[in-house]
Amino acid sequence: MNLPPDFDRLARIYRWMEFMSFGPWLMRCRCAFLDDCCSAQRGLALGDGDGRFTARLLRENRAIRIDAVDASPAMLNALVRQAGPHATRVRTHIADLRSWQPQSRAYDLIISHFSLDCLTTSEVHSLAVALARAVPPGSLWVVSEFAVPENWFGWLVARPTVSALYRAFGCLTGLQVRNLPDHSTALRQAGFSLQKRRIWLGGLLTSELWSACGERN
Ligand SMILES: C[S@@+](CC[C@H](N)C(=O)[O-])C[C@H]1O[C@@H](n2cnc3c(N)ncnc32)[C@H](O)[C@@H]1O
């Protein structure tokens, strides 16, 4: 297995890079189903980067405890800083999502914003199978991702934008993946079902709420 991408040197500038490229849209996309997360008790944040979503969720949901898994120690440090006074409810785990195994079976919320796109479809499938075994039925999974709609906008705008992002992150972090994974098929085959979906920027961004229906694979 190759090394995971190295996001360490981007940790401090990541939010500014995002703001310069997509303005407020990625944060809108991440927060689309925030209300649905407000009764969760145990959250699992997968590759939440500098932790702006985690910090927002900790402020809105004063009961939740969150395990944050990321390969980048600098991103996890940024996440803890973002959490501020709520950091006592966060546990960090430096790990590669492609080999990490959940140690708790109590998660009722999984969070992955723009991190499944660092994996291949088969890696997302393996992760989703492991998670389906580790969460009770009814647990939620919030996903934000880039997408390429099947229309002229997809061909002329979304596809080149996504390719340019992959090339840039390939140079900056060593990311080797070059195509969006088919996370929908991977999650469905692992036993999750799509509850809600919203799209942004003509379909370039998608926010999804999935729920675990019981183990399958
Ligand atoms: C593109 S950033 C997204 C960050 C954040 N979730 C967001 O919404 O912007 C991808 C994050 O996933 C982490 N990541 C990527 N591949 C990983 C892997 N194989 N194992 C663990 N973390 C990984 C990176 O370190 C980074 O923090």
Coordinates of N, CA and C and ligand atoms in Angstrom, one line a residue:
M1 N 0.9 -1.2 0.0 CA 0.0 0.0 0.0 C 0.9 1.3 0.0
N2 N 0.6 2.2 -0.9 CA 1.4 3.4 -0.9 C 1.1 4.3 0.3
L3 N 1.9 5.3 0.6 CA 1.7 6.2 1.7 C 0.4 7.0 1.6
P4 N -0.3 7.4 2.6 CA -1.4 8.3 2.5 C -0.9 9.7 2.1
P5 N -1.7 10.6 1.5 CA -1.3 11.9 1.2 C -0.8 12.7 2.4
D6 N 0.1 13.6 2.3 CA 0.6 14.4 3.4 C 0.1 15.8 3.4
F7 N -1.0 16.0 4.2 CA -1.6 17.3 4.2 C -1.0 18.2 5.3
D8 N 0.1 17.8 6.0 CA 0.6 18.6 7.1 C 0.9 20.0 6.7
R9 N 1.6 20.2 5.6 CA 2.0 21.6 5.4 C 0.9 22.5 4.8
L10 N -0.3 21.9 4.6 CA -1.4 22.7 4.2 C -2.3 23.1 5.3
A11 N -2.0 22.5 6.5 CA -3.0 22.6 7.6 C -3.3 24.1 8.0
R12 N -2.3 24.9 8.0 CA -2.5 26.3 8.4 C -3.1 27.2 7.3
I13 N -2.9 26.8 6.1 CA -3.5 27.7 5.0 C -4.7 27.1 4.3
Y14 N -5.1 25.9 4.8 CA -6.1 25.1 4.1 C -7.4 26.0 4.0
R15 N -7.8 26.6 5.1 CA -9.1 27.3 5.0 C -9.0 28.5 4.0
W16 N -7.8 29.1 3.9 CA -7.7 30.3 3.0 C -7.7 29.8 1.6
M17 N -7.0 28.7 1.3 CA -7.0 28.1 0.0 C -8.5 27.8 -0.4
E18 N -9.2 27.3 0.5 CA -10.6 27.0 0.2 C -11.4 28.2 0.0
F19 N -11.2 29.2 0.8 CA -12.0 30.5 0.6 C -11.7 31.2 -0.7
M20 N -10.4 31.1 -1.1 CA -10.0 31.8 -2.3 C -10.6 31.0 -3.5
S21 N -10.8 29.7 -3.4 CA -11.3 28.9 -4.6 C -12.8 28.8 -4.6
F22 N -13.4 28.5 -3.4 CA -14.9 28.2 -3.4 C -15.7 29.1 -2.5
G23 N -15.0 30.1 -2.0 CA -15.8 31.0 -1.1 C -16.5 30.2 0.0
P24 N -17.8 30.5 0.3 CA -18.4 29.9 1.4 C -19.1 28.5 1.0
W25 N -18.9 28.1 -0.2 CA -19.8 27.0 -0.7 C -19.4 25.6 0.0
L26 N -18.2 25.4 0.2 CA -17.8 24.1 0.8 C -18.4 24.0 2.2
M27 N -18.4 25.1 2.9 CA -18.9 25.1 4.3 C -20.4 25.0 4.3
R28 N -21.1 25.6 3.3 CA -22.5 25.4 3.2 C -22.8 23.9 3.0
C29 N -22.0 23.3 2.1 CA -22.2 21.9 1.7 C -22.0 21.0 3.0
R30 N -21.0 21.3 3.8 CA -20.7 20.5 5.0 C -21.9 20.6 6.0
C31 N -22.5 21.8 6.1 CA -23.4 22.1 7.1 C -24.9 21.8 6.7
A32 N -25.1 21.2 5.5 CA -26.4 21.1 4.9 C -27.3 20.2 5.9
F33 N -26.7 19.2 6.5 CA -27.6 18.4 7.4 C -27.1 18.5 8.9
L34 N -26.6 19.6 9.2 CA -26.2 19.8 10.6 C -27.3 19.6 11.6
D35 N -28.5 20.0 11.3 CA -29.6 19.8 12.2 C -29.9 18.3 12.5
D36 N -29.6 17.4 11.5 CA -29.8 16.0 11.6 C -28.7 15.4 12.6
C37 N -27.7 16.2 12.8 CA -26.5 15.6 13.6 C -26.7 16.0 15.1
C38 N -27.8 16.8 15.4 CA -27.8 17.5 16.7 C -28.3 16.5 17.8
S39 N -28.8 15.3 17.5 CA -29.1 14.4 18.6 C -28.1 13.3 18.7
A40 N -27.1 13.3 17.9 CA -26.1 12.2 18.0 C -25.3 12.3 19.3
Q41 N -24.8 11.2 19.8 CA -24.0 11.1 21.0 C -22.6 10.8 20.8
R42 N -22.3 10.0 19.8 CA -20.9 9.5 19.5 C -20.6 9.7 18.0
G43 N -19.7 10.7 17.7 CA -19.4 10.9 16.3 C -18.0 10.4 15.9
L44 N -17.9 10.1 14.7 CA -16.6 9.7 14.1 C -16.4 10.5 12.9
A45 N -15.3 11.4 13.0 CA -15.0 12.3 11.9 C -13.8 11.7 11.1
L46 N -14.1 11.4 9.8 CA -13.0 10.8 9.0 C -12.4 11.8 8.1
G47 N -11.1 12.1 8.4 CA -10.4 13.1 7.5 C -11.1 14.5 7.6
D48 N -11.4 15.0 8.8 CA -12.1 16.3 8.9 C -11.1 17.4 8.7
G49 N -9.9 17.2 8.4 CA -8.9 18.2 8.1 C -8.8 19.2 9.3
D50 N -8.9 20.5 9.0 CA -8.6 21.5 10.1 C -9.8 21.6 11.1
G51 N -10.9 20.8 10.9 CA -11.9 20.7 11.9 C -12.9 21.7 12.0
R52 N -13.1 22.5 11.0 CA -14.2 23.6 11.1 C -15.5 23.0 11.3
F53 N -15.8 21.9 10.6 CA -17.1 21.3 10.8 C -17.2 20.7 12.2
T54 N -16.2 20.0 12.6 CA -16.2 19.4 13.9 C -16.5 20.4 15.0
A55 N -15.8 21.6 14.9 CA -16.0 22.7 15.9 C -17.4 23.2 15.9
R56 N -18.0 23.3 14.7 CA -19.3 23.8 14.6 C -20.3 22.8 15.2
L57 N -20.1 21.5 14.9 CA -21.0 20.5 15.5 C -20.9 20.4 17.0
L58 N -19.6 20.6 17.5 CA -19.5 20.6 19.0 C -20.2 21.7 19.7
R59 N -20.2 22.9 18.9 CA -20.9 24.0 19.5 C -22.4 23.8 19.5
E60 N -22.9 23.2 18.4 CA -24.4 23.1 18.2 C -24.9 21.9 19.1
N61 N -24.1 20.9 19.3 CA -24.5 19.7 20.0 C -23.6 19.5 21.2
R62 N -24.1 19.9 22.3 CA -23.3 20.0 23.6 C -23.1 18.6 24.2
A63 N -23.8 17.6 23.6 CA -23.6 16.2 24.3 C -22.7 15.4 23.5
I64 N -22.4 15.7 22.3 CA -21.7 14.7 21.4 C -20.2 14.6 21.8
R65 N -19.7 13.4 21.7 CA -18.2 13.2 21.8 C -17.7 12.7 20.5
I66 N -16.6 13.2 20.0 CA -16.2 12.9 18.7 C -14.8 12.2 18.6
D67 N -14.7 11.1 17.9 CA -13.3 10.6 17.6 C -13.0 11.1 16.2
A68 N -11.8 11.7 16.0 CA -11.4 12.2 14.7 C -10.2 11.4 14.2
V69 N -10.3 10.9 13.1 CA -9.3 10.0 12.5 C -8.7 10.7 11.3
D70 N -7.4 10.9 11.2 CA -6.8 11.6 10.1 C -5.3 11.1 10.0
A71 N -4.8 11.1 8.8 CA -3.4 10.7 8.6 C -2.5 11.8 9.0
S72 N -3.0 13.1 9.0 CA -2.1 14.2 9.2 C -2.2 14.8 10.6
P73 N -1.0 14.6 11.4 CA -1.0 15.2 12.7 C -1.3 16.7 12.8
A74 N -0.8 17.4 11.7 CA -1.0 18.9 11.8 C -2.5 19.2 11.6
M75 N -3.2 18.5 10.8 CA -4.6 18.7 10.6 C -5.3 18.4 11.9
L76 N -4.9 17.3 12.6 CA -5.6 17.0 13.8 C -5.3 18.0 14.9
N77 N -4.1 18.6 14.9 CA -3.8 19.6 15.9 C -4.7 20.9 15.6
A78 N -4.8 21.2 14.3 CA -5.7 22.3 13.9 C -7.1 22.0 14.3
L79 N -7.6 20.8 14.2 CA -8.9 20.4 14.6 C -9.1 20.7 16.1
V80 N -8.2 20.2 16.9 CA -8.3 20.4 18.3 C -8.3 21.9 18.7
R81 N -7.4 22.7 18.0 CA -7.4 24.2 18.2 C -8.8 24.8 17.9
Q82 N -9.3 24.3 16.8 CA -10.7 24.9 16.3 C -11.7 24.6 17.4
A83 N -11.6 23.4 18.0 CA -12.7 22.9 18.9 C -12.7 23.8 20.2
G84 N -11.6 24.5 20.5 CA -11.5 25.5 21.6 C -11.9 24.8 22.9
P85 N -12.9 25.4 23.6 CA -13.3 24.9 24.9 C -14.0 23.5 24.8
H86 N -14.4 23.1 23.6 CA -15.0 21.8 23.5 C -14.1 20.7 23.2
A87 N -12.8 21.0 23.2 CA -11.8 20.0 22.8 C -11.7 18.8 23.7
T88 N -12.2 19.0 24.9 CA -12.3 17.8 25.9 C -13.2 16.7 25.4
R89 N -14.1 17.1 24.4 CA -15.0 16.0 23.9 C -14.5 15.4 22.6
V90 N -13.2 15.7 22.3 CA -12.6 15.2 21.1 C -11.4 14.3 21.4
R91 N -11.4 13.1 20.7 CA -10.2 12.2 20.8 C -9.7 12.1 19.4
T92 N -8.4 12.3 19.3 CA -7.8 12.2 17.9 C -7.0 10.9 17.7
H93 N -7.0 10.4 16.5 CA -6.3 9.2 16.1 C -5.6 9.4 14.8
I94 N -4.3 9.3 14.9 CA -3.5 9.5 13.7 C -3.5 8.1 13.0
A95 N -4.1 8.0 11.8 CA -4.2 6.7 11.2 C -4.6 6.8 9.7
D96 N -4.2 5.8 9.0 CA -4.6 5.7 7.6 C -6.0 5.1 7.5
L97 N -6.9 5.8 6.9 CA -8.3 5.3 6.8 C -8.4 3.9 6.0
R98 N -7.3 3.7 5.2 CA -7.4 2.4 4.4 C -7.1 1.2 5.2
S99 N -6.5 1.4 6.4 CA -6.2 0.2 7.2 C -6.8 0.3 8.6
W100 N -7.3 1.5 9.0 CA -7.8 1.7 10.3 C -9.1 0.9 10.6
Q101 N -9.2 0.3 11.8 CA -10.4 -0.4 12.2 C -11.0 0.3 13.3
P102 N -12.3 0.5 13.2 CA -13.0 1.2 14.4 C -12.9 0.4 15.7
Q103 N -12.6 1.1 16.8 CA -12.5 0.4 18.0 C -13.7 0.5 18.9
S104 N -14.6 1.3 18.5 CA -15.9 1.4 19.3 C -17.0 0.9 18.4
R105 N -18.1 0.4 19.0 CA -19.3 0.0 18.2 C -20.4 1.0 18.5
A106 N -20.0 2.1 19.1 CA -21.1 3.0 19.7 C -21.4 4.2 18.8
Y107 N -20.7 4.3 17.6 CA -20.9 5.6 16.9 C -22.3 5.6 16.3
D108 N -23.0 6.8 16.5 CA -24.3 6.9 15.9 C -24.2 8.0 14.8
L109 N -23.0 8.5 14.5 CA -22.8 9.5 13.5 C -21.4 9.4 12.9
I110 N -21.4 9.3 11.6 CA -20.1 9.3 10.8 C -20.1 10.5 10.0
I111 N -18.9 11.2 9.9 CA -18.8 12.4 9.2 C -17.6 12.3 8.2
S112 N -17.9 12.5 6.9 CA -16.8 12.6 6.0 C -17.0 13.7 5.0
H113 N -16.3 14.8 5.1 CA -16.5 15.9 4.2 C -15.2 16.0 3.3
F114 N -15.4 15.8 2.1 CA -14.3 15.9 1.1 C -13.1 15.1 1.5
S115 N -13.3 13.9 2.1 CA -12.2 13.0 2.4 C -12.3 11.7 1.7
L116 N -13.5 11.2 1.3 CA -13.6 10.0 0.6 C -13.0 10.1 -0.8
D117 N -12.9 11.4 -1.3 CA -12.3 11.6 -2.6 C -10.7 11.4 -2.6
C118 N -10.2 11.1 -1.4 CA -8.7 10.8 -1.4 C -8.6 9.3 -1.4
L119 N -9.7 8.5 -1.6 CA -9.6 7.1 -1.6 C -10.2 6.6 -3.0
T120 N -9.8 5.3 -3.3 CA -10.4 4.7 -4.5 C -11.8 4.1 -4.1
T121 N -12.6 3.7 -5.1 CA -13.9 3.1 -4.8 C -13.7 1.9 -3.9
S122 N -12.7 1.0 -4.2 CA -12.6 -0.2 -3.4 C -12.2 0.1 -2.0
E123 N -11.4 1.2 -1.8 CA -11.0 1.6 -0.5 C -12.2 2.2 0.3
V124 N -13.0 2.9 -0.4 CA -14.2 3.4 0.3 C -15.1 2.3 0.7
H125 N -15.2 1.3 -0.2 CA -16.1 0.1 0.0 C -15.6 -0.6 1.3
S126 N -14.2 -0.9 1.4 CA -13.7 -1.6 2.5 C -13.9 -0.8 3.8
L127 N -13.8 0.5 3.7 CA -14.0 1.3 4.9 C -15.5 1.3 5.3
A128 N -16.4 1.3 4.3 CA -17.8 1.3 4.6 C -18.2 0.0 5.2
V129 N -17.6 -1.1 4.7 CA -18.0 -2.4 5.3 C -17.5 -2.5 6.7
A130 N -16.3 -2.0 7.0 CA -15.8 -2.0 8.4 C -16.7 -1.2 9.3
L131 N -17.2 0.0 8.8 CA -18.0 0.9 9.6 C -19.4 0.3 9.7
A132 N -19.9 -0.4 8.7 CA -21.3 -1.0 8.8 C -21.3 -2.0 9.9
R133 N -20.2 -2.7 10.2 CA -20.1 -3.7 11.3 C -20.0 -3.0 12.6
A134 N -19.6 -1.7 12.6 CA -19.2 -1.0 13.9 C -20.3 0.0 14.3
V135 N -21.4 0.1 13.6 CA -22.4 1.1 14.0 C -23.7 0.4 14.1
P136 N -24.6 0.8 15.0 CA -25.9 0.2 15.1 C -26.8 0.7 13.9
P137 N -27.8 -0.1 13.6 CA -28.7 0.3 12.5 C -29.3 1.6 12.8
G138 N -29.5 2.4 11.8 CA -30.1 3.8 12.1 C -29.0 4.9 12.2
S139 N -27.8 4.4 12.4 CA -26.7 5.5 12.5 C -26.6 6.2 11.3
L140 N -26.2 7.5 11.4 CA -26.2 8.4 10.2 C -24.7 8.6 9.7
W141 N -24.6 8.8 8.4 CA -23.3 9.1 7.8 C -23.5 10.3 6.9
V142 N -22.9 11.5 7.3 CA -23.0 12.7 6.5 C -21.8 12.7 5.6
V143 N -22.1 12.9 4.3 CA -21.0 12.9 3.3 C -21.1 14.2 2.5
S144 N -20.0 14.9 2.3 CA -19.9 16.0 1.3 C -18.9 15.6 0.3
E145 N -19.2 15.8 -1.0 CA -18.2 15.4 -2.0 C -18.3 16.3 -3.2
F146 N -17.3 16.3 -4.0 CA -17.4 16.8 -5.4 C -18.1 15.8 -6.2
A147 N -18.7 16.3 -7.3 CA -19.4 15.4 -8.2 C -19.3 15.9 -9.6
V148 N -19.5 15.1 -10.6 CA -19.5 15.5 -12.0 C -20.9 15.1 -12.6
P149 N -21.8 16.1 -12.7 CA -23.1 15.7 -13.2 C -23.1 15.3 -14.7
E150 N -24.0 14.5 -15.1 CA -24.1 14.0 -16.5 C -24.8 15.0 -17.4
N151 N -24.2 16.2 -17.5 CA -24.8 17.2 -18.5 C -23.7 18.1 -19.0
W152 N -24.1 19.1 -19.7 CA -23.1 19.9 -20.3 C -22.2 20.6 -19.3
F153 N -22.8 21.0 -18.1 CA -22.1 21.6 -17.1 C -21.0 20.7 -16.5
G154 N -21.4 19.4 -16.4 CA -20.5 18.4 -15.9 C -19.3 18.3 -16.8
W155 N -19.5 18.2 -18.2 CA -18.4 18.0 -19.1 C -17.6 19.3 -19.2
L156 N -18.2 20.5 -19.2 CA -17.5 21.7 -19.5 C -16.9 22.3 -18.3
V157 N -17.5 22.1 -17.1 CA -17.0 22.9 -15.9 C -16.6 21.9 -14.8
A158 N -17.5 21.0 -14.4 CA -17.2 20.2 -13.2 C -16.0 19.2 -13.5
R159 N -16.0 18.5 -14.6 CA -14.9 17.6 -14.9 C -13.6 18.2 -14.9
P160 N -13.4 19.3 -15.7 CA -12.1 20.0 -15.6 C -11.7 20.5 -14.3
T161 N -12.7 21.0 -13.5 CA -12.4 21.6 -12.2 C -11.9 20.4 -11.3
V162 N -12.6 19.3 -11.3 CA -12.2 18.2 -10.4 C -10.8 17.7 -10.8
S163 N -10.6 17.6 -12.2 CA -9.2 17.1 -12.6 C -8.1 18.1 -12.1
A164 N -8.4 19.4 -12.2 CA -7.4 20.4 -11.8 C -7.2 20.3 -10.3
L165 N -8.2 20.0 -9.5 CA -8.1 19.8 -8.1 C -7.2 18.6 -7.8
Y166 N -7.5 17.5 -8.5 CA -6.6 16.3 -8.3 C -5.2 16.6 -8.6
R167 N -5.0 17.3 -9.7 CA -3.6 17.6 -10.1 C -2.9 18.4 -9.0
A168 N -3.6 19.5 -8.6 CA -3.0 20.4 -7.5 C -2.7 19.6 -6.3
F169 N -3.7 18.8 -5.8 CA -3.4 18.1 -4.5 C -2.4 16.9 -4.7
G170 N -2.3 16.4 -5.9 CA -1.3 15.4 -6.2 C 0.1 16.1 -6.0
C171 N 0.3 17.3 -6.5 CA 1.6 18.0 -6.4 C 1.8 18.4 -4.9
L172 N 0.8 18.9 -4.3 CA 1.0 19.5 -2.9 C 1.1 18.4 -1.8
T173 N 0.4 17.3 -2.0 CA 0.4 16.3 -0.9 C 0.8 14.9 -1.3
G174 N 1.1 14.7 -2.6 CA 1.5 13.3 -3.0 C 0.3 12.4 -3.2
L175 N -1.0 13.0 -3.1 CA -2.2 12.2 -3.3 C -2.0 11.5 -4.7
Q176 N -2.3 10.1 -4.7 CA -2.1 9.4 -6.0 C -3.5 9.1 -6.7
V177 N -4.6 9.3 -5.9 CA -5.9 9.1 -6.6 C -6.1 10.2 -7.6
R178 N -6.7 9.9 -8.7 CA -6.9 10.9 -9.7 C -8.4 11.0 -10.2
N179 N -9.3 10.1 -9.7 CA -10.7 10.1 -10.1 C -11.5 10.1 -8.8
L180 N -12.7 10.7 -8.9 CA -13.6 10.6 -7.8 C -14.1 9.1 -7.6
P181 N -14.1 8.6 -6.4 CA -14.6 7.3 -6.2 C -16.1 7.2 -6.4
D182 N -16.7 6.1 -6.7 CA -18.1 5.9 -6.7 C -18.5 5.6 -5.3
H183 N -18.6 6.6 -4.4 CA -18.8 6.4 -3.0 C -20.3 5.9 -2.8
S184 N -21.2 6.3 -3.7 CA -22.6 5.9 -3.5 C -22.8 4.4 -3.6
T185 N -22.2 3.8 -4.7 CA -22.3 2.4 -4.8 C -21.6 1.7 -3.6
A186 N -20.4 2.2 -3.3 CA -19.7 1.6 -2.2 C -20.5 1.6 -0.9
L187 N -21.1 2.7 -0.5 CA -21.9 2.8 0.7 C -23.1 1.9 0.6
R188 N -23.8 1.9 -0.5 CA -25.0 1.1 -0.7 C -24.7 -0.4 -0.5
Q189 N -23.6 -0.8 -1.2 CA -23.2 -2.2 -1.1 C -22.8 -2.6 0.3
A190 N -22.3 -1.7 1.1 CA -21.9 -2.0 2.4 C -23.1 -2.0 3.4
G191 N -24.2 -1.5 3.0 CA -25.4 -1.6 3.8 C -25.9 -0.2 4.3
F192 N -25.5 0.8 3.7 CA -26.1 2.2 4.0 C -27.1 2.6 3.0
S193 N -28.1 3.3 3.4 CA -29.0 3.8 2.4 C -29.2 5.3 2.4
L194 N -29.3 5.9 1.2 CA -29.3 7.3 1.1 C -30.7 7.9 1.6
Q195 N -30.6 8.8 2.5 CA -31.9 9.4 3.0 C -32.2 10.8 2.4
K196 N -31.2 11.6 2.2 CA -31.4 13.0 1.7 C -30.2 13.4 0.9
R197 N -30.4 14.2 -0.1 CA -29.3 14.7 -0.9 C -29.6 16.1 -1.4
R198 N -28.6 17.0 -1.3 CA -28.7 18.3 -1.8 C -27.5 18.6 -2.8
I199 N -27.7 19.4 -3.8 CA -26.6 19.7 -4.6 C -26.4 21.2 -4.6
W200 N -25.1 21.6 -4.9 CA -24.7 23.0 -4.9 C -23.9 23.2 -6.1
L201 N -23.8 24.5 -6.5 CA -23.0 24.9 -7.7 C -23.3 24.0 -8.9
G202 N -24.5 23.9 -9.2 CA -24.9 23.2 -10.4 C -24.6 21.7 -10.4
G203 N -24.4 21.2 -9.2 CA -24.1 19.7 -9.1 C -22.6 19.4 -8.9
L204 N -21.8 20.4 -8.8 CA -20.3 20.2 -8.6 C -20.1 19.7 -7.2
L205 N -21.0 20.2 -6.2 CA -20.9 19.7 -4.8 C -22.1 19.0 -4.4
T206 N -22.0 18.0 -3.6 CA -23.2 17.3 -3.1 C -23.0 17.0 -1.6
S207 N -24.2 17.2 -0.9 CA -24.3 16.9 0.5 C -25.2 15.7 0.6
E208 N -24.9 14.7 1.3 CA -25.7 13.5 1.4 C -25.8 13.1 2.9
L209 N -27.0 12.5 3.2 CA -27.2 11.9 4.5 C -27.6 10.5 4.3
W210 N -26.8 9.6 4.8 CA -27.0 8.1 4.6 C -27.3 7.6 6.0
S211 N -28.0 6.4 6.0 CA -28.2 5.7 7.3 C -27.9 4.3 7.2
A212 N -27.4 3.7 8.3 CA -27.0 2.3 8.3 C -28.3 1.4 8.4
C213 N -28.4 0.5 7.5 CA -29.6 -0.4 7.6 C -29.3 -1.7 8.2
G214 N -28.2 -2.0 8.8 CA -27.8 -3.3 9.3 C -26.8 -3.9 8.3
E215 N -26.0 -4.7 8.9 CA -24.8 -5.2 8.2 C -25.1 -5.9 6.9
R216 N -24.4 -5.6 5.9 CA -24.3 -6.3 4.6 C -22.9 -6.2 4.1
N217 N -22.6 -6.7 2.9 CA -21.4 -6.2 2.2 C -21.4 -6.7 0.8
Ligands
LIG1 C1 -9.1 17.3 1.1 S1 -8.9 17.2 2.9 C2 -10.5 17.5 3.5 C3 -10.5 18.1 4.8 C4 -11.9 18.4 5.4 N1 -12.7 17.2 5.7 C5 -12.7 19.3 4.5 O1 -14.0 19.2 4.6 O2 -12.2 20.2 3.8 C6 -8.7 15.5 3.2 C7 -8.4 15.1 4.6 O3 -8.4 13.7 4.7 C8 -7.1 13.3 5.2 N2 -6.8 12.0 4.5 C9 -6.7 11.8 3.2 N3 -6.4 10.6 2.9 C10 -6.3 9.9 4.1 C11 -6.1 8.6 4.5 N4 -5.8 7.6 3.6 N5 -6.1 8.3 5.8 C12 -6.4 9.2 6.7 N6 -6.6 10.5 6.4 C13 -6.6 10.9 5.1 C14 -6.1 14.4 4.9 O4 -5.0 14.3 5.9 C15 -7.0 15.6 5.1 O5 -7.1 16.1 6.4

